[in-house]
mmCIF file of C-alpha atoms in Angstrom:
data_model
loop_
_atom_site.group_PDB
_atom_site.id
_atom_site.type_symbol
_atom_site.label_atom_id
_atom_site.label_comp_id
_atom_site.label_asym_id
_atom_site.label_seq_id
_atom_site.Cartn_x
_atom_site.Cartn_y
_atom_site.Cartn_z
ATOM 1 C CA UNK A 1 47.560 -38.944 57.107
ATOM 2 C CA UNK A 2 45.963 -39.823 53.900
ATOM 3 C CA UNK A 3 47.888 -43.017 53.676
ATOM 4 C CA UNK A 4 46.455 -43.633 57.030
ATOM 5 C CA UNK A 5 42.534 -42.780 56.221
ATOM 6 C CA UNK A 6 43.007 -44.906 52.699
ATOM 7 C CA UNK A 7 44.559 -47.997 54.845
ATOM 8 C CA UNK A 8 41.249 -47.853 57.490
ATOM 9 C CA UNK A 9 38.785 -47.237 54.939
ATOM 10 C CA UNK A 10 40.053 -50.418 53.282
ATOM 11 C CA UNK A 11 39.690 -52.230 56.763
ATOM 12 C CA UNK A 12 36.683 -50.935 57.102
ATOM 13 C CA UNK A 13 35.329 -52.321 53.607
ATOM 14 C CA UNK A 14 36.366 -55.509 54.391
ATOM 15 C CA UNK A 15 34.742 -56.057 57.775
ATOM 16 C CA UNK A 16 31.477 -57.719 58.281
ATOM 17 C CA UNK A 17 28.931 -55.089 57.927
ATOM 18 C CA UNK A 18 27.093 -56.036 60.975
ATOM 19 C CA UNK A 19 30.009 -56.278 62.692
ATOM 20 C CA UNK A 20 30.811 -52.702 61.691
ATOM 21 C CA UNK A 21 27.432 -51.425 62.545
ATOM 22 C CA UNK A 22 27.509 -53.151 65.942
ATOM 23 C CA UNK A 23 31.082 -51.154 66.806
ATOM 24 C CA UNK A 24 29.978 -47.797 65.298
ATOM 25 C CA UNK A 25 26.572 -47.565 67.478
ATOM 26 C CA UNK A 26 28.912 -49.152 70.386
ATOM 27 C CA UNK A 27 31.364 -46.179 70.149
ATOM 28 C CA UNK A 28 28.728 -43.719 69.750
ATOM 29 C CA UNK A 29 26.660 -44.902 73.059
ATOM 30 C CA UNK A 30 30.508 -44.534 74.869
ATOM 31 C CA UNK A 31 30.977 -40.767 73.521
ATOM 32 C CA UNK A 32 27.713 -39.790 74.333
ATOM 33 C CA UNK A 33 27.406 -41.304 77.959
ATOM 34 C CA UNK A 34 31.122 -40.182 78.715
ATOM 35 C CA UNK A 35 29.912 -36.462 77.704
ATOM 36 C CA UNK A 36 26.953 -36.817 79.805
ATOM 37 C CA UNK A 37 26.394 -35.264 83.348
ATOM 38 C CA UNK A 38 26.488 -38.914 84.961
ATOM 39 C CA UNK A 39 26.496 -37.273 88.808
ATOM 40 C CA UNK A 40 23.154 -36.143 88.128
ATOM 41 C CA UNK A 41 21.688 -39.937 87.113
ATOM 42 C CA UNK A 42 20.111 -41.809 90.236
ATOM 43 C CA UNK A 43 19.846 -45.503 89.647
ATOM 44 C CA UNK A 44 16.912 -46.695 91.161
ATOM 45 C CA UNK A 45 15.360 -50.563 91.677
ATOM 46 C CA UNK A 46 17.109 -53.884 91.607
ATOM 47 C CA UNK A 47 19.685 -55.786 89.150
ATOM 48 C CA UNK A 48 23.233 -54.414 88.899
ATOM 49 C CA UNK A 49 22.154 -50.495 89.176
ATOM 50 C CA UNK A 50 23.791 -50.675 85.343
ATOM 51 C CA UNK A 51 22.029 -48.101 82.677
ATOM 52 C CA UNK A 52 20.541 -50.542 79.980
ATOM 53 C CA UNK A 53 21.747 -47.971 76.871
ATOM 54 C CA UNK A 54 21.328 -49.837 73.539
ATOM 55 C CA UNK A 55 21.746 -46.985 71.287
ATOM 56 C CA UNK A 56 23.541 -43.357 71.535
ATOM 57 C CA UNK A 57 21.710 -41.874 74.872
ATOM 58 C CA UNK A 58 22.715 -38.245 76.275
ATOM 59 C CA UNK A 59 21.977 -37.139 79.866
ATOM 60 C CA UNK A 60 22.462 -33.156 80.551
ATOM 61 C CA UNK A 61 21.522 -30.544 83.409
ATOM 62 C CA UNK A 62 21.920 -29.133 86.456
ATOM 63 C CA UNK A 63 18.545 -30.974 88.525
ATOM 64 C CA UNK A 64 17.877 -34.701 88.645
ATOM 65 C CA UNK A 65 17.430 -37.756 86.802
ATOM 66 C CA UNK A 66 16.432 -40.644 88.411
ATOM 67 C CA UNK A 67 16.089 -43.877 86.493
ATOM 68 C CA UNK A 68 15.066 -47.204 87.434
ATOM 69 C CA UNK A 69 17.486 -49.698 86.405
ATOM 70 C CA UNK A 70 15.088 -51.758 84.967
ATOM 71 C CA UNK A 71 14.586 -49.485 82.055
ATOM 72 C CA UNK A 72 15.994 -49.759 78.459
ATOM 73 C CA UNK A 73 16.507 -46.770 75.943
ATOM 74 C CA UNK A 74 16.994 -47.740 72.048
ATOM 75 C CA UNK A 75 16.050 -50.260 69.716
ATOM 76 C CA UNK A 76 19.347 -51.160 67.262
ATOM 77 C CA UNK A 77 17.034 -52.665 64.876
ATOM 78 C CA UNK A 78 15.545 -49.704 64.312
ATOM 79 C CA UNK A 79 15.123 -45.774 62.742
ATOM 80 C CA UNK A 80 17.337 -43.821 64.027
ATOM 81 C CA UNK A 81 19.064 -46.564 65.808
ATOM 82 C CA UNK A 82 22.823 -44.228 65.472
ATOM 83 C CA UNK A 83 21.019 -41.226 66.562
ATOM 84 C CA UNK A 84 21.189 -39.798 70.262
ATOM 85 C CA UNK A 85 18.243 -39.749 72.846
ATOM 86 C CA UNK A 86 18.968 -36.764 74.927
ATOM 87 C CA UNK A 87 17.405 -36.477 78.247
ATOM 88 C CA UNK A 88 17.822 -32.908 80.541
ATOM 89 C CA UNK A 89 16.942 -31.889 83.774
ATOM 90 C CA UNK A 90 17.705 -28.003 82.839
ATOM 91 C CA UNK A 91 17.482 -26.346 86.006
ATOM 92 C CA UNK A 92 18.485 -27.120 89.639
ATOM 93 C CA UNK A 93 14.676 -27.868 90.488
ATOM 94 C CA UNK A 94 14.097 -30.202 87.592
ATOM 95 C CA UNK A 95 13.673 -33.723 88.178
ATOM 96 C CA UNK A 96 13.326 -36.575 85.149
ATOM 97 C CA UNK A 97 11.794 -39.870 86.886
ATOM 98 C CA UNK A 98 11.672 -43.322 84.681
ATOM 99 C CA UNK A 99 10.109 -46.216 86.374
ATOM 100 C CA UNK A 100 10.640 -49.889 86.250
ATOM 101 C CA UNK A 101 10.259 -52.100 82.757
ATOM 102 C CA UNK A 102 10.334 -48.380 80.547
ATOM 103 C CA UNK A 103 11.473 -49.100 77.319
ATOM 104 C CA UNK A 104 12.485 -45.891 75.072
ATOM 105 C CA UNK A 105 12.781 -45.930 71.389
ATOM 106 C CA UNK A 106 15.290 -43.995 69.125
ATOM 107 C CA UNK A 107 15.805 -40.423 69.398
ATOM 108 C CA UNK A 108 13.776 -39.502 72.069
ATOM 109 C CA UNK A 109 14.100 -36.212 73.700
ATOM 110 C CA UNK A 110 12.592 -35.355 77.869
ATOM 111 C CA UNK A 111 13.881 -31.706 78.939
ATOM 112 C CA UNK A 112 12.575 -30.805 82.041
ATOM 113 C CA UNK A 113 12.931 -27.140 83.212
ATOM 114 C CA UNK A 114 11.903 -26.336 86.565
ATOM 115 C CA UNK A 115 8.929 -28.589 87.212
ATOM 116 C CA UNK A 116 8.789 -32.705 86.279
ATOM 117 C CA UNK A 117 8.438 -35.285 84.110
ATOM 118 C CA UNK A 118 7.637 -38.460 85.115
ATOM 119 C CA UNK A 119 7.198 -42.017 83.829
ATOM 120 C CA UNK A 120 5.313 -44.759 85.772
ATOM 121 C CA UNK A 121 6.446 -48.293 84.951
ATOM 122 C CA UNK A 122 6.122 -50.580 81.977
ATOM 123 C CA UNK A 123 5.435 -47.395 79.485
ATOM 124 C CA UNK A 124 6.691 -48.698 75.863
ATOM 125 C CA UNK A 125 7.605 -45.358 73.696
ATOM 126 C CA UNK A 126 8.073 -44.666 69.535
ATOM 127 C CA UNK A 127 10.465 -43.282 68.082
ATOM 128 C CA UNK A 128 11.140 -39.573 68.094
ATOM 129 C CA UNK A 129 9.082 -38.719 71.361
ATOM 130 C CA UNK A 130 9.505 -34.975 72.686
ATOM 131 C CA UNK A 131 8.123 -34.353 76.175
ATOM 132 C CA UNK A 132 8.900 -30.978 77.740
ATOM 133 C CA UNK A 133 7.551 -29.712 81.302
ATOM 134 C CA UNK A 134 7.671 -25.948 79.895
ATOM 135 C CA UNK A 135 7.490 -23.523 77.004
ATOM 136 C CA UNK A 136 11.051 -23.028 76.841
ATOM 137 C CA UNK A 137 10.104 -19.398 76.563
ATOM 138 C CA UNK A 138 7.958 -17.039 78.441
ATOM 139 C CA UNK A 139 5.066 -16.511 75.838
ATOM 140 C CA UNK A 140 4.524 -13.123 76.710
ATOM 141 C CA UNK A 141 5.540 -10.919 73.666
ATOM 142 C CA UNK A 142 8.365 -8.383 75.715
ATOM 143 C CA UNK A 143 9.426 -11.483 77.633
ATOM 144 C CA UNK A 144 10.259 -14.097 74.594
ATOM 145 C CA UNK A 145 13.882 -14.244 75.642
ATOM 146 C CA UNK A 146 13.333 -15.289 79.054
ATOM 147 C CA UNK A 147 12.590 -18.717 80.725
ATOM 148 C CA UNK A 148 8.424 -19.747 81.086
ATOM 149 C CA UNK A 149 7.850 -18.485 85.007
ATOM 150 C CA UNK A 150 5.189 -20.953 84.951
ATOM 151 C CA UNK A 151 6.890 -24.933 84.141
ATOM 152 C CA UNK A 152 4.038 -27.770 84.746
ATOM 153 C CA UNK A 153 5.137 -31.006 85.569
ATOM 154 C CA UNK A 154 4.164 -34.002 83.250
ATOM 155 C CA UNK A 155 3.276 -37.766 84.345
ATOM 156 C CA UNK A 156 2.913 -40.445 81.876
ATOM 157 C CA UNK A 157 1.123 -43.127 83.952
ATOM 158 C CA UNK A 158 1.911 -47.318 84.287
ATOM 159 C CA UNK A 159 1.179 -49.373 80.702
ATOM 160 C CA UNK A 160 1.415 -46.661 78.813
ATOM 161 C CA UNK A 161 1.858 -46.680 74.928
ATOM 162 C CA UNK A 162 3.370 -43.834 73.421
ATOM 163 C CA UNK A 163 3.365 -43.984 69.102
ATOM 164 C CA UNK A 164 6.103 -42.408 67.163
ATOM 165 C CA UNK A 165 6.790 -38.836 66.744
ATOM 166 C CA UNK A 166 4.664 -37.874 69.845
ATOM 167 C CA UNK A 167 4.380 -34.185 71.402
ATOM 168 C CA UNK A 168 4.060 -34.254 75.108
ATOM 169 C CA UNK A 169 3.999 -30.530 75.961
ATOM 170 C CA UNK A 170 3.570 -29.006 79.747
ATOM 171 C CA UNK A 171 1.091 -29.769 82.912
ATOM 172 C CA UNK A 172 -0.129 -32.928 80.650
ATOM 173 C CA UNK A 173 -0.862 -36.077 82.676
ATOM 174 C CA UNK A 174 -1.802 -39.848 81.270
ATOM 175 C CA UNK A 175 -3.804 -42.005 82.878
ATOM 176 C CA UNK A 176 -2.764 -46.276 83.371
ATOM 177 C CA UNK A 177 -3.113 -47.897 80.002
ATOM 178 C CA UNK A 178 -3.725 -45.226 77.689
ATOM 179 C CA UNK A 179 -2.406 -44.986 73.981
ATOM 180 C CA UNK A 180 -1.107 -42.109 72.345
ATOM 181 C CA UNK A 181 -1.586 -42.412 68.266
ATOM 182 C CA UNK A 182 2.011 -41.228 66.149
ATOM 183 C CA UNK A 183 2.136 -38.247 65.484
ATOM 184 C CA UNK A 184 0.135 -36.743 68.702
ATOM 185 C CA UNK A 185 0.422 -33.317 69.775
ATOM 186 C CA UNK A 186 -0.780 -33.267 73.434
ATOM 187 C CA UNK A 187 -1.629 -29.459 74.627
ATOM 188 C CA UNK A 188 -0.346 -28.058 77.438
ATOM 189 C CA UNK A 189 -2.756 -29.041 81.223
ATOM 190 C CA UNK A 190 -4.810 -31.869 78.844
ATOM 191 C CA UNK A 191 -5.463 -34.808 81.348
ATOM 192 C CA UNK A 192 -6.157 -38.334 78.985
ATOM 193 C CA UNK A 193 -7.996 -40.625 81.788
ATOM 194 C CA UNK A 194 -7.363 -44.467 82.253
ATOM 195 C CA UNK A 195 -7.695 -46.382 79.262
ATOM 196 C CA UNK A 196 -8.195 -44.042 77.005
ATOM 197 C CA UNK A 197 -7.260 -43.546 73.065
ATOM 198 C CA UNK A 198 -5.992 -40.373 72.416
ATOM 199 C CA UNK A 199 -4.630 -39.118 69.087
ATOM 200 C CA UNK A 200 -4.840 -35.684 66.705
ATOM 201 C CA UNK A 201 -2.747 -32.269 66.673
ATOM 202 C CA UNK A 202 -4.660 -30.903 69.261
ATOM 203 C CA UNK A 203 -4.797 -34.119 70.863
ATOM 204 C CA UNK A 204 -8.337 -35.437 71.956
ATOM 205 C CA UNK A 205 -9.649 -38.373 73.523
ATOM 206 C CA UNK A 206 -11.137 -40.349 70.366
ATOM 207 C CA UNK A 207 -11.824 -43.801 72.002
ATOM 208 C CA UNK A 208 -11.045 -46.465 74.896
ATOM 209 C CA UNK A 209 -9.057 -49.542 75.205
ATOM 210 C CA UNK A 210 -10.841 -52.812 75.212
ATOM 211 C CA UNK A 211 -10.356 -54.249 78.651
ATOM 212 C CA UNK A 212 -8.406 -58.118 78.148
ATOM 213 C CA UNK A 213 -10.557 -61.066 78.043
ATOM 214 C CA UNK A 214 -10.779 -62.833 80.991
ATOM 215 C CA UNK A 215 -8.938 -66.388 80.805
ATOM 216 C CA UNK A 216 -10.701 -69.160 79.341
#
């Protein structure tokens, strides 16, 4: 066995190291889609109803996931590029909905748990997003170890730009064109309207987007 780990790690030296980095995140995208729930995935849209999966992507749960096919999750030249995004509908009633022209940075992570999340089309997300439609827990103090009785779904609306590292947390809606600053920790029932810049940990509406020029 040794003999056999010396002789690949020799291989391995001498390949090209793009080459090698292309095959490793290739195998890792494999293992984690082949250990995924795929009968819960709905392809929606046109093309060749293929997931576009350009880095390690995880889909999990017992509810459903519906995905346009239009969308892309990872960016290889990237953080985080060998990491997974994991995506869940937790519970029977859960539903995960990604629209047309979505395109998903590393290491994201949507859990849905009873209620929704949902993504309109053309919304272009950071790195390291985390959007959940519940608590995870019931906040009530004797209760801690049981699921939140009350999930709120979540919808992320068209245009949409999402910074790095971004906190989406339950009953939070986003209005056409907004942008969400890194690092963003959106409280749970906050509603950012149209157009609007919203950043901070609690997140707050701190300014609009310019509207685009009109062709000259």
């Amino acid at each position: 066995m040794l003999k056999l780990i010396e002789s690949l790690r020799r291989r391995l030296s001498r390949s090209h190291p793009l080459e090698l980095e292309a095959w490793v995140r290739g195998l890792l995208i494999h293992y984690f889609f082949h250990t995924s729930e795929r009968s819960r995935i709905e392809l929606t849209g046109g093309g060749e109803r293929t997931l576009n999966l350009l880095t390690p992507t995880q889909f999990k749960g017992s509810g459903t996931i519906r995905i346009d096919a239009r969308a892309v999750f990872g960016v290889p030249r990237s953080p985080g590029a060998h990491g997974c995004t994991y995506i869940e509908a937790r519970t029977p009633e859960s539903l995960i909905e990604v629209g047309p022209g979505c395109v998903f940075n590393n290491r994201c992570v949507l859990i849905s748990e009873g209620a929704s999340i949902r993504f309109g089309a053309n919304v272009l997300v950071g790195p390291e997003l985390h959007v959940m439609d519940s608590n995870s827990h019931d906040l009530r103090l004797p209760h801690r170890r049981s699921p939140d009785p009350r999930p709120a779904g979540v919808e992320i609306g068209d245009e949409v730009f999402i910074g790095s590292r971004v906190t989406i947390l339950k009953g939070v809606k986003v209005g056409r064109g907004c942008v969400i600053a890194a690092g963003a920790v959106i409280t749970p029932g906050f509603e950012a309207p149209p157009m609007s810049i919203v950043a901070g940990n609690p997140a707050r509406v701190v300014g609009q987007v310019s509207p685009e020029e009109s062709p000259a």
